[in-house]
Tab-separated table of C-alpha atoms in Angstrom:
chain	number	residue	atom	x	y	z
F	226	CYS	CA	-2.220	17.578	-27.027
F	227	ASN	CA	-2.580	20.104	-24.226
F	228	SER	CA	-2.634	17.405	-21.549
F	229	CYS	CA	0.642	15.958	-22.816
F	230	LYS	CA	2.244	19.416	-22.861
F	231	SER	CA	1.144	20.157	-19.315
F	232	SER	CA	2.424	16.778	-18.166
F	233	ARG	CA	5.808	17.391	-19.784
F	234	THR	CA	5.975	20.771	-18.069
F	235	LEU	CA	5.182	19.227	-14.680
F	236	LEU	CA	7.801	16.523	-15.073
F	237	SER	CA	10.559	18.526	-16.742
F	238	ALA	CA	12.294	19.049	-13.397
F	239	TYR	CA	13.591	15.511	-13.450
F	240	SER	CA	14.665	13.366	-16.343
F	241	SER	CA	13.489	10.126	-14.730
F	242	ALA	CA	9.851	10.827	-15.560
F	243	THR	CA	8.579	9.614	-18.909
F	244	MET	CA	5.284	9.937	-20.707
F	245	CYS	CA	3.851	6.842	-22.331
F	246	LYS	CA	2.040	8.727	-25.049
F	247	GLU	CA	0.160	5.754	-26.404
F	248	LEU	CA	-1.375	4.980	-23.016
F	249	LYS	CA	-1.397	8.572	-21.752
F	250	THR	CA	0.017	7.416	-18.454
F	251	ASN	CA	2.820	9.071	-16.513
F	252	VAL	CA	5.524	6.583	-15.513
F	253	LEU	CA	7.792	8.106	-12.876
F	254	HIS	CA	11.075	6.279	-12.408
F	255	LEU	CA	12.669	6.437	-8.970
F	256	LEU	CA	16.410	6.683	-9.431
F	257	PRO	CA	18.464	4.194	-7.392
F	258	GLN	CA	20.341	5.564	-4.401
F	259	THR	CA	24.098	5.295	-4.227
F	260	SER	CA	25.947	3.529	-1.409
F	261	ASN	CA	26.417	6.947	0.184
F	262	GLY	CA	22.685	7.708	0.027
F	263	PRO	CA	20.822	10.088	-2.278
F	264	SER	CA	22.410	13.265	-3.568
F	265	ALA	CA	20.869	16.425	-4.929
F	266	GLU	CA	22.026	15.476	-8.413
F	267	HIS	CA	20.790	11.889	-8.372
F	268	ASP	CA	17.754	11.810	-6.059
F	269	ASN	CA	14.431	12.581	-7.734
F	270	GLY	CA	12.268	11.296	-4.902
F	271	ALA	CA	10.910	14.708	-3.912
F	272	GLU	CA	9.566	15.415	-7.393
F	273	VAL	CA	8.032	11.964	-7.741
F	274	LEU	CA	6.456	12.318	-4.292
F	275	ALA	CA	4.985	15.712	-5.160
F	276	ALA	CA	3.405	14.422	-8.376
F	277	THR	CA	2.025	11.335	-6.618
F	278	VAL	CA	0.585	13.317	-3.707
F	279	LYS	CA	-1.164	15.662	-6.144
F	280	ALA	CA	-2.744	12.757	-8.021
F	281	LEU	CA	-3.959	11.181	-4.776
F	282	LYS	CA	-5.350	14.462	-3.451
F	283	ASP	CA	-7.232	14.815	-6.751
F	284	GLY	CA	-9.030	11.560	-5.973
F	285	LEU	CA	-7.133	9.464	-8.498
F	286	VAL	CA	-5.598	5.990	-8.344
F	287	VAL	CA	-1.841	5.422	-8.655
F	288	ALA	CA	0.487	2.423	-8.805
F	289	VAL	CA	3.265	2.306	-6.228
F	290	PRO	CA	6.069	-0.033	-5.157
F	291	THR	CA	5.937	-1.729	-1.757
F	292	ASP	CA	8.301	-4.071	0.064
F	293	THR	CA	6.543	-7.143	-1.370
F	294	ILE	CA	4.732	-6.452	-4.669
F	295	TYR	CA	3.450	-3.488	-6.682
F	296	GLY	CA	0.214	-1.989	-5.425
F	297	LEU	CA	-2.647	0.283	-6.391
F	298	ALA	CA	-3.271	3.117	-3.974
F	299	CYS	CA	-5.779	5.887	-3.378
F	300	LEU	CA	-6.818	7.985	-0.397
F	301	ALA	CA	-8.699	5.739	2.021
F	302	GLN	CA	-10.958	8.603	3.091
F	303	HIS	CA	-12.028	9.413	-0.500
F	304	HIS	CA	-15.322	7.719	-1.434
F	305	ASP	CA	-15.059	8.000	-5.227
F	306	ALA	CA	-11.408	6.927	-5.286
F	307	ILE	CA	-12.279	3.732	-3.403
F	308	LYS	CA	-14.898	2.901	-6.030
F	309	LYS	CA	-12.325	3.467	-8.785
F	310	VAL	CA	-9.943	0.913	-7.251
F	311	TYR	CA	-12.630	-1.774	-7.225
F	312	ASP	CA	-13.587	-0.905	-10.791
F	313	ILE	CA	-10.005	-0.951	-12.097
F	314	LYS	CA	-9.270	-4.345	-10.548
F	315	GLY	CA	-12.647	-5.884	-11.265
F	316	ARG	CA	-12.624	-6.692	-7.576
F	317	ASN	CA	-15.481	-8.306	-5.682
F	318	GLY	CA	-17.154	-5.559	-3.666
F	319	GLN	CA	-17.171	-7.820	-0.600
F	320	LYS	CA	-13.386	-8.171	-0.560
F	321	PRO	CA	-11.825	-5.595	1.769
F	322	LEU	CA	-9.020	-3.162	1.071
F	323	ALA	CA	-6.203	-2.659	3.552
F	324	ILE	CA	-4.971	0.753	4.628
F	325	CYS	CA	-1.372	1.921	4.636
F	326	VAL	CA	0.113	4.459	7.049
F	327	GLY	CA	3.567	5.886	7.544
F	328	GLU	CA	4.057	5.579	11.306
F	329	ILE	CA	2.953	3.216	14.069
F	330	GLN	CA	1.212	5.984	16.027
F	331	GLU	CA	-1.179	6.526	13.117
F	332	ILE	CA	-2.517	2.990	13.542
F	333	TYR	CA	-4.153	4.023	16.811
F	334	LYS	CA	-6.163	6.709	15.037
F	335	TYR	CA	-7.813	4.340	12.581
F	336	CYS	CA	-7.815	1.045	14.528
F	337	GLU	CA	-8.772	-0.262	17.957
F	338	VAL	CA	-5.477	-1.876	18.961
F	339	LYS	CA	-5.510	-4.694	21.536
F	340	VAL	CA	-1.837	-5.644	21.490
F	341	LYS	CA	1.269	-4.053	22.962
F	342	GLU	CA	2.924	-1.300	20.985
F	343	GLU	CA	6.120	-3.326	21.271
F	344	LEU	CA	4.483	-6.021	19.143
F	345	LEU	CA	3.639	-3.471	16.463
F	346	ALA	CA	7.222	-2.233	16.520
F	347	ASP	CA	8.535	-5.789	16.146
F	348	LEU	CA	6.499	-6.372	12.984
F	349	LEU	CA	6.284	-2.933	11.412
F	350	PRO	CA	7.484	-1.586	9.122
F	351	GLY	CA	7.581	-4.902	7.316
F	352	PRO	CA	5.777	-7.363	5.023
F	353	VAL	CA	2.854	-7.896	7.409
F	354	THR	CA	-0.766	-6.695	7.397
F	355	LEU	CA	-2.328	-6.553	10.865
F	356	VAL	CA	-6.115	-6.706	11.181
F	357	PHE	CA	-7.901	-4.825	13.972
F	358	GLU	CA	-11.321	-3.440	14.701
F	359	ARG	CA	-11.735	-0.191	12.811
F	360	SER	CA	-12.237	3.137	14.555
F	361	GLU	CA	-15.020	5.627	13.903
F	362	VAL	CA	-12.552	7.954	12.207
F	363	LEU	CA	-12.026	5.652	9.231
F	364	ASN	CA	-14.089	6.267	6.102
F	365	LYS	CA	-17.370	4.355	6.495
F	366	ASP	CA	-17.415	3.710	2.736
F	367	LEU	CA	-14.221	1.681	3.059
F	368	ASN	CA	-15.136	-1.966	3.682
F	369	PRO	CA	-18.618	-1.125	5.035
F	370	PHE	CA	-19.421	-4.850	5.273
F	371	THR	CA	-16.948	-5.558	8.092
F	372	PRO	CA	-15.999	-3.985	11.436
F	373	LEU	CA	-12.356	-4.926	10.788
F	374	VAL	CA	-9.589	-3.361	8.734
F	375	GLY	CA	-6.084	-4.455	7.801
F	376	VAL	CA	-3.260	-1.972	8.225
F	377	ARG	CA	0.228	-1.956	6.707
F	378	ILE	CA	3.445	-0.002	7.135
F	379	PRO	CA	5.567	-1.314	4.258
F	380	ASP	CA	9.318	-1.294	4.686
F	381	HIS	CA	9.682	1.008	1.702
F	382	GLY	CA	10.935	4.551	2.168
F	383	PHE	CA	9.061	6.104	-0.736
F	384	LEU	CA	5.694	4.686	0.287
F	385	ARG	CA	6.120	5.647	3.931
F	386	ARG	CA	7.016	9.216	2.940
F	387	LEU	CA	4.019	9.273	0.618
F	388	CYS	CA	1.681	8.416	3.501
F	389	GLN	CA	3.295	11.066	5.669
F	390	MET	CA	2.914	13.749	3.005
F	391	CYS	CA	-0.725	12.845	2.354
F	392	GLU	CA	-1.376	13.100	6.112
F	393	GLU	CA	-4.042	10.415	5.855
F	394	PRO	CA	-4.096	6.681	5.163
F	395	LEU	CA	-3.916	5.154	1.726
F	396	ALA	CA	-6.139	2.288	0.623
F	397	LEU	CA	-3.754	-0.301	-0.775
F	398	THR	CA	-4.228	-3.450	-2.856
F	399	SER	CA	-2.194	-5.445	-5.359
F	400	ALA	CA	-1.584	-3.983	-8.825
F	401	ASN	CA	-3.330	-6.612	-10.907
F	402	ILE	CA	-6.715	-7.692	-12.140
F	403	SER	CA	-8.462	-9.454	-9.283
F	404	SER	CA	-7.523	-13.156	-8.979
F	405	GLN	CA	-4.556	-12.779	-11.339
F	406	THR	CA	-0.889	-13.115	-10.382
F	407	SER	CA	0.666	-10.403	-8.219
F	408	THR	CA	3.150	-8.144	-9.982
F	409	VAL	CA	6.767	-7.358	-9.120
F	410	ALA	CA	7.580	-5.087	-12.082
F	411	VAL	CA	5.541	-2.302	-13.666
F	412	HIS	CA	5.423	-3.826	-17.145
F	413	GLU	CA	3.530	-6.793	-15.688
F	414	PHE	CA	0.413	-4.678	-15.096
F	415	GLN	CA	0.713	-2.522	-18.190
F	416	ASP	CA	-2.870	-3.354	-19.126
F	417	LEU	CA	-3.978	-1.263	-16.119
F	418	TRP	CA	-1.883	1.795	-16.977
F	419	PRO	CA	-4.552	3.629	-19.015
F	420	ARG	CA	-6.813	3.703	-15.944
F	421	LEU	CA	-4.160	5.023	-13.553
F	422	ALA	CA	-3.124	8.625	-12.969
F	423	LEU	CA	0.538	7.607	-12.771
F	424	VAL	CA	2.840	4.670	-12.166
F	425	VAL	CA	5.839	4.915	-9.816
F	426	ASP	CA	8.546	2.577	-11.081
F	427	ASP	CA	11.161	1.438	-8.558
F	428	GLY	CA	12.399	-1.455	-10.661
F	429	PRO	CA	11.911	-5.148	-9.842
F	430	ILE	CA	10.705	-5.783	-6.289
F	431	GLY	CA	12.707	-7.761	-3.719
F	432	ASP	CA	13.058	-11.520	-4.075
F	433	GLN	CA	10.063	-11.612	-6.438
F	434	ASN	CA	8.280	-14.457	-4.646
F	435	ARG	CA	4.924	-12.712	-5.346
F	436	LEU	CA	3.428	-13.930	-2.068
F	437	GLY	CA	2.432	-10.518	-0.763
F	438	SER	CA	2.272	-9.598	2.901
F	439	THR	CA	1.360	-11.993	5.693
F	440	VAL	CA	-2.123	-11.051	6.936
F	441	VAL	CA	-2.870	-11.683	10.632
F	442	ASP	CA	-6.064	-10.893	12.548
F	443	LEU	CA	-5.232	-9.503	15.998
F	444	SER	CA	-8.710	-8.187	16.783
F	445	VAL	CA	-9.368	-10.768	19.532
F	446	LEU	CA	-7.488	-10.146	22.774
F	447	GLY	CA	-4.743	-12.709	23.384
F	448	LYS	CA	-5.255	-14.500	20.058
F	449	TYR	CA	-4.147	-14.397	16.451
F	450	ARG	CA	-5.578	-15.811	13.241
F	451	VAL	CA	-3.631	-16.068	9.988
F	452	ILE	CA	-5.811	-14.907	7.113
F	453	ARG	CA	-3.090	-15.205	4.456
F	454	PRO	CA	0.293	-16.889	5.018
F	455	GLY	CA	2.148	-14.514	2.692
F	456	CYS	CA	5.912	-14.063	2.638
F	457	ALA	CA	6.582	-13.699	6.400
F	458	PHE	CA	4.419	-16.485	7.832
F	459	SER	CA	6.937	-18.452	9.889
F	460	SER	CA	8.726	-15.494	11.482
F	461	THR	CA	5.454	-13.722	12.277
F	462	VAL	CA	3.774	-16.710	13.926
F	463	ASP	CA	6.934	-17.531	15.869
F	464	LEU	CA	7.061	-13.985	17.243
F	465	LEU	CA	3.379	-13.937	18.191
F	466	GLN	CA	3.593	-17.271	19.992
F	467	ARG	CA	7.020	-17.239	21.591
F	468	LYS	CA	7.506	-13.606	22.546
F	469	TYR	CA	3.924	-12.485	23.142
F	470	GLY	CA	2.232	-15.738	24.105
F	471	LEU	CA	-0.685	-15.364	21.720
F	472	CYS	CA	-2.764	-18.432	20.931
F	473	GLU	CA	-4.040	-19.328	17.502
F	474	ASP	CA	-7.747	-18.554	17.090
F	475	THR	CA	-9.169	-21.567	15.274
F	476	ILE	CA	-12.835	-20.522	15.555
F	477	GLU	CA	-14.260	-19.127	12.322
């Protein structure tokens, strides 16, 4: 078909990209880096990034690796793309999506930050989602039911570069049907592939504990509230209490 031919043309620059013809989904395989870092012959990251950026700019939804689990991503400022994410996951419309940015300074554009920048630098990039009051700049169609928004900077080079190239935040959520188990390999969410523009495959993720990021609300000055323990609970709480003297907010 013409779409398959055009896809093969787009991806011919690197052998790591494959077309799953039955599902009509592009699966782009990131090649592992050597101990000496990527080389021109063995690094296909630029091509995969270019294809992923194009899909996102077209308002589509993609699957990407993070430092914890695989995720679904779209442009956070794109109204229709946000709706697609909820539809693909079968997600409750009252459950918020987090945003993902590439650099700490970008957090200040989309969030009202009430903690020291040093605290952000201690936790990010890393497996933590920090919740703040949202700024007026953020898409009003994203989580319109709450004044808060969670923000991530995953410790994953590809995803951080993707955010930087898009020059705007991504909306990010787990790559699974809502309420089902988180995924740490692309074949585990293969049932979603037909509804995605492309899947970026970076192999099995980390220690595969499937816990996802630790989610902490820092929207109240001097306090913290753990929304989801996640995979970095103990180290995060210890840092907030011991180094920054924050108190746990136990009031719902």
